[in-house]
PDB file of C-alpha atoms in Angstrom:
ATOM      1  CA  MET P   1      82.632  70.524 188.284  1.00 87.00           C
ATOM      2  CA  GLU P   2      80.859  72.713 185.730  1.00 89.00           C
ATOM      3  CA  ALA P   3      77.334  72.570 187.390  1.00 93.00           C
ATOM      4  CA  PHE P   4      79.300  73.325 190.838  1.00 94.00           C
ATOM      5  CA  PHE P   5      80.976  76.377 189.183  1.00 95.00           C
ATOM      6  CA  THR P   6      77.892  77.802 187.900  1.00 95.00           C
ATOM      7  CA  GLU P   7      76.035  77.740 191.125  1.00 97.00           C
ATOM      8  CA  TRP P   8      79.085  78.805 192.979  1.00 97.00           C
ATOM      9  CA  VAL P   9      79.439  82.012 190.885  1.00 97.00           C
ATOM     10  CA  ARG P  10      75.623  82.606 191.333  1.00 97.00           C
ATOM     11  CA  GLN P  11      76.005  82.643 195.028  1.00 97.00           C
ATOM     12  CA  GLU P  12      79.188  84.843 194.547  1.00 98.00           C
ATOM     13  CA  GLU P  13      77.064  87.404 192.824  1.00 98.00           C
ATOM     14  CA  SER P  14      74.542  87.613 195.851  1.00 97.00           C
ATOM     15  CA  LEU P  15      77.364  87.798 198.083  1.00 97.00           C
ATOM     16  CA  VAL P  16      78.996  90.725 196.512  1.00 98.00           C
ATOM     17  CA  SER P  17      75.587  92.298 196.028  1.00 97.00           C
ATOM     18  CA  SER P  18      74.931  92.116 199.693  1.00 97.00           C
ATOM     19  CA  LEU P  19      78.552  93.108 200.851  1.00 97.00           C
ATOM     20  CA  LEU P  20      78.278  96.264 198.589  1.00 97.00           C
ATOM     21  CA  ALA P  21      75.132  97.304 200.151  1.00 97.00           C
ATOM     22  CA  ALA P  22      76.668  96.759 203.735  1.00 97.00           C
ATOM     23  CA  ILE P  23      79.829  98.888 202.837  1.00 97.00           C
ATOM     24  CA  LEU P  24      77.122 101.561 201.559  1.00 96.00           C
ATOM     25  CA  SER P  25      75.292 101.684 204.485  1.00 97.00           C
ATOM     26  CA  ASN P  26      78.415 101.475 206.753  1.00 95.00           C
ATOM     27  CA  ASP P  27      77.167  98.605 208.722  1.00 96.00           C
ATOM     28  CA  LEU P  28      80.249  97.165 210.076  1.00 95.00           C
ATOM     29  CA  ALA P  29      78.569  94.204 212.023  1.00 96.00           C
ATOM     30  CA  HIS P  30      76.764  93.155 208.702  1.00 97.00           C
ATOM     31  CA  GLN P  31      80.070  93.606 206.864  1.00 97.00           C
ATOM     32  CA  SER P  32      81.959  91.212 209.091  1.00 96.00           C
ATOM     33  CA  ARG P  33      79.193  88.485 208.902  1.00 97.00           C
ATOM     34  CA  LEU P  34      79.323  88.707 204.961  1.00 97.00           C
ATOM     35  CA  VAL P  35      83.230  88.726 204.810  1.00 97.00           C
ATOM     36  CA  SER P  36      83.166  85.407 206.924  1.00 97.00           C
ATOM     37  CA  LEU P  37      80.586  84.109 204.458  1.00 98.00           C
ATOM     38  CA  ALA P  38      82.630  85.070 201.541  1.00 98.00           C
ATOM     39  CA  VAL P  39      85.727  83.537 202.955  1.00 97.00           C
ATOM     40  CA  SER P  40      83.761  80.229 203.637  1.00 98.00           C
ATOM     41  CA  HIS P  41      82.541  80.481 200.039  1.00 98.00           C
ATOM     42  CA  ILE P  42      86.071  80.920 198.547  1.00 97.00           C
ATOM     43  CA  GLU P  43      87.186  78.054 200.572  1.00 97.00           C
ATOM     44  CA  SER P  44      84.446  75.783 199.469  1.00 97.00           C
ATOM     45  CA  PHE P  45      85.694  76.199 195.770  1.00 97.00           C
ATOM     46  CA  TYR P  46      89.166  75.302 196.757  1.00 96.00           C
ATOM     47  CA  LEU P  47      87.938  72.165 198.577  1.00 96.00           C
ATOM     48  CA  HIS P  48      85.839  71.208 195.524  1.00 96.00           C
ATOM     49  CA  LYS P  49      88.783  71.728 193.229  1.00 95.00           C
ATOM     50  CA  SER P  50      91.157  69.501 195.350  1.00 95.00           C
ATOM     51  CA  ARG P  51      88.497  66.683 195.103  1.00 94.00           C
ATOM     52  CA  LEU P  52      88.494  67.080 191.501  1.00 94.00           C
ATOM     53  CA  ALA P  53      92.291  67.280 191.295  1.00 93.00           C
ATOM     54  CA  GLU P  54      92.381  63.752 192.834  1.00 92.00           C
ATOM     55  CA  GLN P  55      90.268  62.385 189.993  1.00 91.00           C
ATOM     56  CA  ASP P  56      91.516  64.491 187.291  1.00 91.00           C
ATOM     57  CA  VAL P  57      94.610  66.665 187.745  1.00 90.00           C
ATOM     58  CA  VAL P  58      94.741  68.126 184.105  1.00 87.00           C
ATOM     59  CA  GLN P  59      91.187  69.290 184.446  1.00 91.00           C
ATOM     60  CA  ALA P  60      91.980  70.953 187.832  1.00 92.00           C
ATOM     61  CA  PHE P  61      94.936  72.675 186.179  1.00 89.00           C
ATOM     62  CA  TYR P  62      93.592  73.559 182.988  1.00 90.00           C
ATOM     63  CA  PRO P  63      89.569  73.975 183.651  1.00 92.00           C
ATOM     64  CA  CYS P  64      87.219  73.318 180.633  1.00 90.00           C
ATOM     65  CA  TYR P  65      84.531  75.051 182.781  1.00 91.00           C
ATOM     66  CA  LEU P  66      86.303  78.363 182.093  1.00 95.00           C
ATOM     67  CA  THR P  67      86.135  80.696 179.018  1.00 95.00           C
ATOM     68  CA  PRO P  68      89.155  81.203 176.903  1.00 94.00           C
ATOM     69  CA  PHE P  69      89.522  84.885 178.190  1.00 96.00           C
ATOM     70  CA  GLU P  70      89.389  83.605 181.998  1.00 96.00           C
ATOM     71  CA  ARG P  71      92.166  80.877 181.238  1.00 95.00           C
ATOM     72  CA  THR P  72      94.403  84.048 180.237  1.00 95.00           C
ATOM     73  CA  PHE P  73      94.683  84.838 183.883  1.00 95.00           C
ATOM     74  CA  LEU P  74      95.696  81.277 184.899  1.00 95.00           C
ATOM     75  CA  TRP P  75      98.748  80.708 186.881  1.00 96.00           C
ATOM     76  CA  LEU P  76      99.145  77.061 188.271  1.00 95.00           C
ATOM     77  CA  GLY P  77      95.248  76.568 187.920  1.00 94.00           C
ATOM     78  CA  GLY P  78      94.057  80.004 189.266  1.00 96.00           C
ATOM     79  CA  PHE P  79      94.697  83.511 189.658  1.00 96.00           C
ATOM     80  CA  LYS P  80      98.215  84.579 190.726  1.00 97.00           C
ATOM     81  CA  PRO P  81      98.111  85.032 194.530  1.00 97.00           C
ATOM     82  CA  SER P  82      99.848  88.571 194.332  1.00 97.00           C
ATOM     83  CA  LEU P  83      96.990  89.762 192.250  1.00 97.00           C
ATOM     84  CA  ALA P  84      94.945  90.037 195.386  1.00 97.00           C
ATOM     85  CA  PHE P  85      97.136  93.152 196.278  1.00 96.00           C
ATOM     86  CA  LYS P  86      95.542  95.188 193.578  1.00 96.00           C
ATOM     87  CA  PHE P  87      92.270  95.203 195.605  1.00 97.00           C
ATOM     88  CA  ILE P  88      93.594  96.608 198.615  1.00 95.00           C
ATOM     89  CA  PRO P  89      91.902 100.309 199.168  1.00 92.00           C
ATOM     90  CA  PRO P  90      94.144 103.190 198.651  1.00 87.00           C
ATOM     91  CA  GLU P  91      96.583 104.041 201.541  1.00 77.00           C
ATOM     92  CA  PRO P  92      95.820 101.339 203.988  1.00 71.00           C
ATOM     93  CA  ALA P  93      96.680 101.957 207.697  1.00 71.00           C
ATOM     94  CA  SER P  94      99.193  98.935 207.577  1.00 80.00           C
ATOM     95  CA  SER P  95     101.020  99.786 204.275  1.00 88.00           C
ATOM     96  CA  ASP P  96     104.358  98.680 205.561  1.00 89.00           C
ATOM     97  CA  THR P  97     103.103  95.320 206.586  1.00 92.00           C
ATOM     98  CA  ILE P  98     101.329  94.804 203.292  1.00 94.00           C
ATOM     99  CA  MET P  99     104.459  95.938 201.489  1.00 93.00           C
ATOM    100  CA  HIS P 100     106.490  93.210 203.259  1.00 95.00           C
ATOM    101  CA  LEU P 101     103.901  90.685 202.775  1.00 96.00           C
ATOM    102  CA  ARG P 102     103.739  91.345 198.907  1.00 96.00           C
ATOM    103  CA  ARG P 103     107.454  90.801 198.704  1.00 97.00           C
ATOM    104  CA  SER P 104     107.106  87.538 200.316  1.00 97.00           C
ATOM    105  CA  ILE P 105     104.133  86.412 198.139  1.00 97.00           C
ATOM    106  CA  LEU P 106     106.095  87.295 195.148  1.00 97.00           C
ATOM    107  CA  ALA P 107     109.175  85.275 196.313  1.00 97.00           C
ATOM    108  CA  GLU P 108     106.886  82.083 196.655  1.00 97.00           C
ATOM    109  CA  GLU P 109     105.237  82.469 193.546  1.00 97.00           C
ATOM    110  CA  ARG P 110     108.696  82.788 191.592  1.00 97.00           C
ATOM    111  CA  ASP P 111     109.754  79.482 193.436  1.00 96.00           C
ATOM    112  CA  MET P 112     106.525  77.814 192.385  1.00 96.00           C
ATOM    113  CA  SER P 113     107.013  79.132 188.878  1.00 95.00           C
ATOM    114  CA  LYS P 114     110.381  77.422 188.811  1.00 93.00           C
ATOM    115  CA  GLN P 115     109.047  74.191 190.031  1.00 91.00           C
ATOM    116  CA  MET P 116     106.389  74.242 187.305  1.00 89.00           C
ATOM    117  CA  ALA P 117     109.027  74.940 184.805  1.00 87.00           C
ATOM    118  CA  ALA P 118     110.690  71.804 185.936  1.00 82.00           C
ATOM    119  CA  LEU P 119     107.505  69.734 185.573  1.00 79.00           C
ATOM    120  CA  GLN P 120     106.803  71.010 182.153  1.00 76.00           C
ATOM    121  CA  GLU P 121     110.213  69.547 181.213  1.00 73.00           C
ATOM    122  CA  SER P 122     108.839  66.167 181.899  1.00 66.00           C
ATOM    123  CA  LEU P 123     105.589  67.177 179.854  1.00 64.00           C
ATOM    124  CA  ALA P 124     107.361  66.210 176.678  1.00 56.00           C
ATOM    125  CA  ALA P 125     104.337  65.678 174.665  1.00 48.00           C
ATOM    126  CA  CYS P 126     100.301  66.089 174.892  1.00 47.00           C
ATOM    127  CA  GLU P 127     100.237  62.258 174.853  1.00 55.00           C
ATOM    128  CA  LEU P 128     101.438  62.268 178.391  1.00 59.00           C
ATOM    129  CA  LEU P 129      99.025  64.707 179.523  1.00 62.00           C
ATOM    130  CA  GLU P 130      96.239  62.405 178.173  1.00 63.00           C
ATOM    131  CA  ALA P 131      98.182  59.387 179.963  1.00 62.00           C
ATOM    132  CA  ILE P 132      97.798  61.232 183.165  1.00 66.00           C
ATOM    133  CA  ARG P 133      93.847  61.576 182.542  1.00 63.00           C
ATOM    134  CA  ILE P 134      93.679  57.864 181.492  1.00 67.00           C
ATOM    135  CA  PHE P 135      95.547  56.583 184.451  1.00 64.00           C
ATOM    136  CA  ASP P 136      93.776  58.738 186.651  1.00 64.00           C
ATOM    137  CA  HIS P 137      90.467  56.874 185.763  1.00 59.00           C
ATOM    138  CA  ARG P 138      92.103  53.372 185.580  1.00 60.00           C
ATOM    139  CA  ARG P 139      94.978  53.465 188.567  1.00 55.00           C
ATOM    140  CA  ASN P 140      96.070  49.852 187.588  1.00 52.00           C
ATOM    141  CA  GLY P 141      98.609  50.419 184.845  1.00 51.00           C
ATOM    142  CA  ASP P 142     102.072  49.170 185.127  1.00 51.00           C
ATOM    143  CA  ASN P 143     104.145  50.100 181.833  1.00 59.00           C
ATOM    144  CA  SER P 144     106.682  53.098 181.780  1.00 57.00           C
ATOM    145  CA  MET P 145     104.360  55.456 180.198  1.00 57.00           C
ATOM    146  CA  GLU P 146     101.808  55.049 183.007  1.00 63.00           C
ATOM    147  CA  ARG P 147     104.607  55.191 185.760  1.00 67.00           C
ATOM    148  CA  ALA P 148     105.851  58.524 184.116  1.00 65.00           C
ATOM    149  CA  ALA P 149     102.365  59.933 184.085  1.00 68.00           C
ATOM    150  CA  THR P 150     101.792  58.778 187.740  1.00 76.00           C
ATOM    151  CA  GLU P 151     105.019  60.737 188.794  1.00 78.00           C
ATOM    152  CA  VAL P 152     104.206  63.982 186.865  1.00 78.00           C
ATOM    153  CA  GLY P 153     100.329  63.739 187.871  1.00 83.00           C
ATOM    154  CA  ASP P 154     101.590  63.800 191.454  1.00 88.00           C
ATOM    155  CA  GLY P 155     103.838  66.648 191.097  1.00 88.00           C
ATOM    156  CA  LEU P 156     101.067  68.508 189.498  1.00 90.00           C
ATOM    157  CA  ARG P 157      98.648  67.717 192.127  1.00 93.00           C
ATOM    158  CA  GLU P 158     101.220  68.933 194.710  1.00 94.00           C
ATOM    159  CA  LEU P 159     101.977  71.961 193.101  1.00 94.00           C
ATOM    160  CA  LEU P 160      98.407  72.670 192.561  1.00 95.00           C
ATOM    161  CA  ALA P 161      97.608  72.163 196.199  1.00 96.00           C
ATOM    162  CA  SER P 162     100.614  74.340 197.210  1.00 97.00           C
ATOM    163  CA  ALA P 163      99.444  77.241 194.957  1.00 97.00           C
ATOM    164  CA  ASP P 164      95.834  77.106 196.101  1.00 97.00           C
ATOM    165  CA  ARG P 165      97.135  77.315 199.608  1.00 97.00           C
ATOM    166  CA  LEU P 166      99.222  80.362 198.763  1.00 98.00           C
ATOM    167  CA  ARG P 167      96.087  82.058 197.368  1.00 98.00           C
ATOM    168  CA  LEU P 168      94.154  81.496 200.431  1.00 97.00           C
ATOM    169  CA  CYS P 169      97.036  82.285 202.867  1.00 97.00           C
ATOM    170  CA  THR P 170      97.396  85.570 200.817  1.00 98.00           C
ATOM    171  CA  LEU P 171      93.817  86.352 201.140  1.00 97.00           C
ATOM    172  CA  ARG P 172      93.687  85.578 205.009  1.00 97.00           C
ATOM    173  CA  ALA P 173      97.094  87.354 205.502  1.00 96.00           C
ATOM    174  CA  ILE P 174      95.778  90.605 203.713  1.00 96.00           C
ATOM    175  CA  MET P 175      92.666  90.659 205.900  1.00 96.00           C
ATOM    176  CA  GLU P 176      94.733  90.449 209.021  1.00 95.00           C
ATOM    177  CA  ALA P 177      96.748  93.263 207.741  1.00 94.00           C
ATOM    178  CA  LEU P 178      93.898  95.437 207.358  1.00 94.00           C
ATOM    179  CA  VAL P 179      92.347  94.626 210.729  1.00 90.00           C
ATOM    180  CA  ILE P 180      93.359  97.973 212.035  1.00 87.00           C
ATOM    181  CA  LYS P 181      90.421  99.461 209.807  1.00 90.00           C
ATOM    182  CA  PRO P 182      87.809  96.686 209.464  1.00 91.00           C
ATOM    183  CA  ALA P 183      85.794  98.400 206.585  1.00 93.00           C
ATOM    184  CA  ASP P 184      88.752  98.072 204.554  1.00 95.00           C
ATOM    185  CA  ILE P 185      88.498  94.341 204.956  1.00 96.00           C
ATOM    186  CA  ALA P 186      85.109  94.399 203.369  1.00 97.00           C
ATOM    187  CA  ILE P 187      86.052  96.770 200.598  1.00 96.00           C
ATOM    188  CA  PHE P 188      89.085  94.514 199.725  1.00 97.00           C
ATOM    189  CA  VAL P 189      87.032  91.245 199.708  1.00 98.00           C
ATOM    190  CA  ALA P 190      84.349  93.014 197.602  1.00 98.00           C
ATOM    191  CA  ASN P 191      86.739  94.255 195.224  1.00 97.00           C
ATOM    192  CA  ALA P 192      88.416  90.902 194.850  1.00 98.00           C
ATOM    193  CA  MET P 193      85.128  89.098 194.190  1.00 98.00           C
ATOM    194  CA  LYS P 194      83.863  91.691 191.552  1.00 97.00           C
ATOM    195  CA  PHE P 195      87.042  91.535 189.658  1.00 98.00           C
ATOM    196  CA  HIS P 196      86.399  87.821 189.322  1.00 97.00           C
ATOM    197  CA  LEU P 197      82.830  88.053 188.449  1.00 98.00           C
ATOM    198  CA  ASN P 198      83.753  90.738 185.748  1.00 97.00           C
ATOM    199  CA  VAL P 199      86.368  88.637 184.317  1.00 97.00           C
ATOM    200  CA  ARG P 200      83.711  85.820 184.256  1.00 97.00           C
ATOM    201  CA  ARG P 201      81.084  87.985 182.369  1.00 96.00           C
ATOM    202  CA  PHE P 202      83.592  89.509 179.877  1.00 96.00           C
ATOM    203  CA  GLY P 203      84.594  86.106 179.159  1.00 95.00           C
ATOM    204  CA  LEU P 204      80.869  84.776 178.567  1.00 94.00           C
ATOM    205  CA  GLN P 205      80.196  87.660 176.493  1.00 92.00           C
ATOM    206  CA  CYS P 206      83.296  87.043 174.328  1.00 90.00           C
ATOM    207  CA  ASP P 207      81.953  83.563 173.708  1.00 83.00           C
ATOM    208  CA  ASN P 208      78.609  84.656 172.863  1.00 83.00           C
ATOM    209  CA  ARG P 209      79.923  87.268 170.293  1.00 75.00           C
ATOM    210  CA  GLY P 210      81.956  84.356 168.618  1.00 63.00           C
ATOM    211  CA  ASP P 211      78.832  82.116 168.276  1.00 59.00           C
TER     212      ASP P 211
END
């Protein structure tokens, strides 16, 4: 996953650079093409992540390929979906729609946080997390610890998949709400990707200073 993520970030940098240039030139047709590429790029990450979760759900939830600074933003294995609303351009034409959408997303986040809290009660010790990882690679145990690990691991996979779906659904819903002014969609997507890249860069810089 680390090699994939490194290349994925490199491609993200290229997309952001192209998208910013299209925004500056006010080339709406090019912006639209680049936004489609950006969404496909984001979807490819979640697809790859879901495959990782099938093999090692703990790694998918707590990615070791992220820096400690990046991990401070983690909520159920990724950014909070509601964070996306901070990247919307000021005074969008569909502000009422966006306000209602934000309330709905926040409600879903609260519900998922409660589900995670319930799962965490089952994670009584670090040994159980390790058992999940071991069992993901063996899949043939039959003692009580492995049965417990299976149940919690499956719960984590289901919750992670739901959280990632909510992240993607939030992205698409905001883009649909901004469709009245297409240029705002490009600005929104560029802002979101720039934020991710800035968090990544700062995390790497912190790591380098610590070496």
